[in-house]
XYZ file of C-alpha atoms in Angstrom:
415
model
C -37.448 7.585 58.116
C -36.162 8.458 61.224
C -33.699 6.291 63.578
C -36.154 6.267 66.081
C -39.504 4.945 63.413
C -36.353 2.666 62.164
C -35.352 1.374 65.614
C -38.942 0.496 66.090
C -39.386 -1.588 63.062
C -36.382 -3.637 63.940
C -37.304 -4.574 67.096
C -40.801 -5.421 66.377
C -39.681 -7.292 63.300
C -37.272 -8.993 65.027
C -40.387 -9.974 67.500
C -42.426 -11.321 64.970
C -39.450 -13.637 64.004
C -39.172 -14.688 67.455
C -42.633 -15.510 67.552
C -42.724 -17.178 64.071
C -39.809 -19.395 64.603
C -41.450 -20.513 68.150
C -44.636 -21.320 66.660
C -43.283 -22.877 63.387
C -39.638 -23.182 62.939
C -38.530 -24.547 65.994
C -34.954 -23.967 65.725
C -33.201 -22.473 68.695
C -34.219 -18.705 69.246
C -30.822 -17.027 67.979
C -30.392 -19.283 64.623
C -34.361 -19.571 63.721
C -34.902 -15.674 63.868
C -31.368 -15.822 61.934
C -32.999 -17.909 59.457
C -36.498 -15.622 59.496
C -34.493 -12.498 58.526
C -32.845 -14.299 55.954
C -36.188 -15.740 54.635
C -37.506 -12.202 54.905
C -34.358 -10.464 53.131
C -34.703 -13.181 50.291
C -38.522 -12.707 49.730
C -38.017 -8.623 50.002
C -35.106 -9.184 46.769
C -37.718 -11.239 44.613
C -40.232 -8.798 45.385
C -38.512 -5.811 44.929
C -37.064 -7.347 40.914
C -41.064 -7.117 40.359
C -41.965 -4.038 42.555
C -38.607 -1.725 42.690
C -40.529 0.626 45.082
C -40.809 -2.034 48.063
C -36.658 -2.962 47.386
C -36.187 0.791 48.083
C -38.785 1.028 51.246
C -36.558 -1.701 52.972
C -33.210 -1.030 52.018
C -33.860 2.946 53.317
C -35.461 1.003 56.715
C -32.795 -1.109 57.033
C -30.069 1.377 56.247
C -31.649 3.682 58.623
C -29.453 1.471 60.932
C -26.102 2.139 61.312
C -25.162 -2.124 61.952
C -21.203 -1.212 62.839
C -22.311 1.854 64.968
C -25.397 -0.310 66.595
C -22.327 -3.270 67.371
C -19.538 -1.178 68.436
C -21.265 1.543 70.389
C -24.130 0.344 71.322
C -24.559 -3.607 71.862
C -21.132 -4.930 72.111
C -20.060 -3.628 75.949
C -23.324 -4.789 76.992
C -22.918 -7.938 75.238
C -19.022 -8.419 76.786
C -20.003 -7.457 80.137
C -22.699 -9.806 80.311
C -20.917 -12.730 78.790
C -17.882 -11.977 81.136
C -19.804 -11.227 84.486
C -20.418 -15.195 84.629
C -17.085 -16.313 83.931
C -15.565 -18.016 86.957
C -11.925 -16.337 87.161
C -10.213 -18.958 88.651
C -11.042 -20.912 86.080
C -10.112 -18.523 83.092
C -6.483 -18.241 85.630
C -5.779 -22.182 85.293
C -6.307 -21.747 81.301
C -4.367 -18.543 80.887
C -1.275 -19.672 79.033
C -3.456 -21.863 76.752
C -6.030 -18.922 76.455
C -2.951 -15.822 75.400
C -1.190 -18.756 73.210
C -4.624 -18.442 70.869
C -5.431 -14.937 71.384
C -1.915 -13.635 70.281
C -0.169 -16.027 68.361
C -3.060 -17.963 67.172
C -4.782 -14.592 66.286
C -1.712 -13.712 64.115
C -0.992 -17.296 62.470
C -5.032 -17.514 61.279
C -5.067 -13.705 60.110
C -2.078 -14.709 57.858
C -3.308 -17.845 56.694
C -6.619 -16.838 55.506
C -5.362 -13.626 54.186
C -3.038 -15.688 51.980
C -5.532 -18.112 51.137
C -8.297 -15.302 50.437
C -5.764 -13.683 48.172
C -4.684 -16.289 46.167
C -7.923 -17.902 45.781
C -9.375 -14.295 44.548
C -6.687 -14.340 42.008
C -7.633 -17.508 40.942
C -11.255 -16.160 40.244
C -9.485 -13.276 38.198
C -10.193 -10.673 41.264
C -7.301 -9.413 42.105
C -7.211 -7.214 45.817
C -4.366 -5.863 47.029
C -2.598 -7.888 49.720
C -2.655 -5.701 52.599
C -7.077 -6.049 52.132
C -6.808 -9.296 52.212
C -4.941 -9.591 55.159
C -7.520 -7.225 56.799
C -10.352 -10.055 55.950
C -7.969 -12.461 57.734
C -8.359 -10.150 60.840
C -11.583 -9.568 60.724
C -12.892 -12.812 60.170
C -10.353 -14.763 62.304
C -11.963 -13.782 66.197
C -14.103 -16.350 67.405
C -17.393 -14.070 68.250
C -17.908 -14.526 72.005
C -21.459 -13.279 71.355
C -22.275 -16.392 69.353
C -19.860 -18.739 70.675
C -21.882 -18.296 74.357
C -24.850 -18.284 73.416
C -24.669 -21.658 71.824
C -22.206 -22.827 74.360
C -24.869 -22.697 77.080
C -26.846 -25.304 74.851
C -24.616 -27.696 74.027
C -23.269 -28.600 77.742
C -19.555 -29.534 76.739
C -17.096 -30.571 79.752
C -15.956 -27.750 81.624
C -12.110 -27.369 80.749
C -13.389 -27.148 77.289
C -15.965 -24.560 77.663
C -13.102 -22.390 80.011
C -10.783 -22.722 76.799
C -13.859 -21.889 74.746
C -15.040 -19.063 76.667
C -11.442 -17.664 77.653
C -10.382 -16.985 73.891
C -13.489 -15.547 72.465
C -13.890 -13.031 74.836
C -10.142 -11.888 74.737
C -9.226 -12.734 71.080
C -12.079 -10.352 70.282
C -9.988 -7.529 71.623
C -6.711 -8.555 69.790
C -8.486 -9.515 66.287
C -10.246 -5.715 66.877
C -6.376 -4.531 67.503
C -5.260 -6.286 64.495
C -7.563 -4.840 62.626
C -7.245 -1.316 63.411
C -3.811 -1.717 62.826
C -3.921 -2.971 59.381
C -6.680 -0.478 58.474
C -3.987 1.937 59.247
C -1.538 0.875 57.488
C -4.072 0.413 54.472
C -4.876 3.971 55.083
C -1.646 5.070 55.134
C -0.685 3.995 51.459
C 2.958 2.906 53.091
C 4.779 0.256 55.363
C 4.642 1.272 58.488
C 7.837 -0.048 61.172
C 7.950 -2.565 63.056
C 8.335 -0.651 66.383
C 5.072 1.659 65.082
C 2.800 -1.794 64.806
C 4.180 -2.801 68.159
C 3.050 0.682 69.641
C 0.020 0.528 68.191
C -0.440 -2.804 69.491
C 0.860 -1.822 73.320
C -1.497 0.973 73.188
C -4.631 -0.463 72.409
C -4.092 -4.099 74.516
C -2.113 -2.669 77.287
C -4.308 0.445 77.378
C -7.300 -1.920 77.665
C -5.949 -4.111 80.014
C -4.852 -1.223 82.135
C -8.626 1.039 81.816
C -10.291 -2.532 82.866
C -8.232 -2.662 85.938
C -8.728 0.505 87.388
C -12.709 1.020 86.010
C -13.270 -2.449 87.585
C -12.452 -2.080 91.030
C -13.442 1.547 90.913
C -17.012 -0.119 89.977
C -16.271 -2.377 92.883
C -15.624 0.230 95.053
C -18.769 2.274 94.603
C -20.864 -1.269 94.826
C -19.258 -2.048 98.041
C -20.214 1.369 99.855
C -24.421 0.756 98.837
C -26.816 -1.559 99.439
C -29.363 -1.189 96.750
C -29.534 -3.461 93.481
C -31.376 -0.791 91.339
C -28.424 1.586 91.817
C -25.849 -1.179 91.706
C -27.729 -2.626 88.492
C -27.048 1.195 87.123
C -23.216 0.820 88.367
C -22.625 -1.646 86.237
C -24.847 -0.695 83.406
C -22.381 2.452 83.510
C -19.377 0.567 83.074
C -20.442 -1.817 80.430
C -21.485 1.779 78.515
C -19.710 4.570 79.836
C -16.556 2.060 80.491
C -16.441 1.529 76.808
C -16.678 4.589 76.099
C -13.997 5.645 77.924
C -11.639 2.785 76.777
C -12.688 4.018 73.120
C -12.210 7.492 73.717
C -8.061 7.078 75.025
C -7.968 5.067 71.621
C -7.123 1.393 73.745
C -9.502 -1.425 73.414
C -12.694 -1.286 75.000
C -13.280 -4.876 74.373
C -10.550 -5.846 76.040
C -11.268 -3.040 79.208
C -15.379 -4.154 79.706
C -14.095 -8.501 79.398
C -11.784 -7.168 82.291
C -14.786 -5.331 83.942
C -16.802 -7.723 84.051
C -14.707 -10.601 85.309
C -13.961 -8.392 88.130
C -17.252 -7.261 89.077
C -18.605 -10.917 88.263
C -16.047 -12.507 90.557
C -14.029 -10.418 93.247
C -17.219 -7.857 93.157
C -20.302 -10.754 93.573
C -18.185 -12.274 96.545
C -17.574 -8.986 98.445
C -19.814 -6.357 97.433
C -23.137 -7.948 96.950
C -25.888 -8.782 99.072
C -27.438 -11.903 98.633
C -30.409 -9.765 96.940
C -28.547 -7.478 94.826
C -26.921 -10.983 93.573
C -30.128 -12.266 92.047
C -31.583 -9.110 90.987
C -28.566 -8.136 89.325
C -27.288 -11.460 87.810
C -30.667 -12.070 86.546
C -30.968 -8.418 84.786
C -27.934 -9.219 82.980
C -28.775 -12.930 81.891
C -31.990 -10.768 80.351
C -30.073 -8.294 78.479
C -27.550 -10.928 77.172
C -30.537 -12.781 75.842
C -32.441 -9.760 74.280
C -29.515 -8.138 72.795
C -28.780 -11.418 71.365
C -31.704 -12.141 69.683
C -31.770 -8.511 68.370
C -28.034 -8.547 66.974
C -28.780 -12.414 64.980
C -32.064 -10.942 63.339
C -30.182 -7.450 62.262
C -27.828 -10.125 60.809
C -30.533 -11.579 59.001
C -32.231 -8.432 57.813
C -29.101 -7.079 56.968
C -28.746 -8.995 53.518
C -31.331 -5.842 52.308
C -29.122 -3.612 52.819
C -26.363 -5.164 51.067
C -25.437 -4.964 47.426
C -25.144 -8.941 47.213
C -24.451 -10.880 43.814
C -24.279 -14.503 43.077
C -20.525 -14.037 42.339
C -20.252 -12.424 45.547
C -21.574 -15.588 47.324
C -19.337 -17.908 45.502
C -16.790 -16.040 46.232
C -17.764 -16.567 49.973
C -18.507 -20.131 49.566
C -15.025 -20.512 48.350
C -13.497 -18.932 51.049
C -15.448 -21.152 53.960
C -12.973 -24.101 53.537
C -10.061 -21.479 53.726
C -11.094 -19.700 57.199
C -12.082 -23.251 58.331
C -8.621 -24.859 57.258
C -6.541 -21.506 59.282
C -8.458 -22.417 62.289
C -7.833 -25.925 62.197
C -3.742 -25.147 62.110
C -4.046 -21.993 64.197
C -5.782 -24.091 66.954
C -4.353 -27.343 66.035
C -0.297 -26.347 66.212
C -0.845 -24.582 70.264
C -2.194 -27.747 71.204
C 0.033 -30.169 69.812
C 2.622 -28.038 71.577
C 1.615 -28.173 74.359
C 0.426 -31.517 74.733
C 3.779 -32.639 76.281
C 2.972 -29.880 79.119
C -0.746 -30.839 79.717
C -3.336 -33.484 78.565
C -6.020 -32.526 76.270
C -9.356 -34.202 75.919
C -9.959 -36.138 72.641
C -11.078 -34.486 69.619
C -10.708 -30.920 70.791
C -9.258 -29.542 68.332
C -11.965 -30.735 65.776
C -14.328 -29.661 68.640
C -12.660 -26.134 68.776
C -12.201 -26.356 64.867
C -15.979 -26.594 63.969
C -17.123 -24.304 67.000
C -15.104 -21.658 66.395
C -18.225 -19.728 65.391
C -18.163 -15.849 63.825
C -20.790 -13.468 64.397
C -22.151 -9.314 64.428
C -18.652 -8.163 65.159
C -17.335 -9.821 61.836
C -20.266 -8.686 60.328
C -19.853 -4.942 62.020
C -15.664 -4.842 60.427
C -16.526 -5.381 57.297
C -19.029 -3.215 56.557
C -16.488 -0.680 58.501
C -14.179 -0.935 56.280
C -13.907 2.297 53.817
C -14.684 2.129 50.409
C -12.201 1.033 47.963
C -12.146 -1.253 44.728
C -12.980 -4.984 46.532
C -14.764 -3.854 49.450
C -17.761 -5.271 48.472
C -16.247 -8.624 47.685
C -14.894 -8.411 51.531
C -18.301 -7.991 53.291
C -19.837 -10.481 50.971
C -17.388 -13.017 51.431
C -17.758 -12.069 55.614
C -21.449 -12.343 55.512
C -21.211 -15.691 53.720
C -18.864 -17.740 56.432
C -20.641 -15.970 59.115
C -24.204 -17.314 57.654
C -22.582 -20.696 57.245
C -21.020 -20.526 60.698
C -24.667 -19.556 62.499
C -26.427 -22.100 60.429
C -24.208 -25.045 59.603
C -21.661 -24.818 62.385
C -23.687 -23.876 64.907
C -26.650 -25.864 64.430
C -24.315 -29.583 63.893
C -21.685 -28.740 66.454
C -23.601 -30.319 69.923
C -24.669 -33.992 67.641
C -20.554 -33.723 66.619
C -19.293 -33.464 69.869
C -21.852 -36.036 70.934
C -20.269 -38.408 68.664
C -16.476 -37.521 68.973
C -16.882 -37.947 72.159
C -18.528 -41.662 72.015
C -16.251 -42.171 69.336
C -13.479 -41.046 72.080
C -15.070 -43.413 75.054
C -15.194 -46.523 73.111
C -11.786 -46.544 72.490
């Protein structure tokens, strides 16, 4: 099956999943499509146990799409640009220190806690993974996925300041999380310890380089937008930033996610205010809202279908289920410590730690990072655990966060 035919099949299946969800299941679109994709994947596995040719055909179809490539060199740039385009820069700036602490210290702490917990947890199950690979798992699962978080936040209706914290953290800890993952992967691949100066150099290259590329290209895009008054051309300019700008940052070995987020923030704030007519603003933002919705549906449909291409056993699923509380505990600690430390300087709404812990969703980026891991003993364990944590995040946390926020807020108001 050619790549074109595989893509056509996936798009058609996701469209059918969306229709079935709307007509029968009535869950929120991204969650319902994921559920139906999982049900189809399980059904294919069951049928394949009786007729292996069905399973082989389905695996060939899904395997025609390289999930990591689709996410990192297809969807991610546009999804991050669309998400950051609608974020108010003044709001983000007002929470800059909190967001910075969570995206750096919180991410690093969570990586260590998850990696250590995963190391001892798998050892207790007689699965002896090298510690560096357990840390890799911690790095890929610790960042909250901005795609999943933003998709759910739009429907939950959290207070504005808390939404800003969620949004800012998820947009930036994704970039820092990828940096930590890449650094650990290089250490694991080298087969020996990397010096602290070398690690700091890699971080500076990725993070500072991503910031520099994002600011330069963002202002270049702003300059071009200011020089034309044609919404079609201006949409193309923003598309070039989300795709070409991402590719440039990636080819320079800098953090492409951080670069694209900064481009989106610049265009969505300075560009919107100065460089766009009212007609352009309306059409351009409507276009990116549509792109955001469409790619989200396709991504979560792929997450549901990807089970077909994975060799997951019941053992892998059990490891993943045991990993869920480790990930949640690490999230609670890595969010709670900064909030407790900052309470002497600022006021946080009640139950912020609980809300940010349960609302820290994982999504396609974690799966893509896991699937990008090279072959080694224990890779399937990490992939399986990642997938179970992501599915739990989407089907349990995302479905219950709105009800829990209302309950926690109601309890706080009665006090």
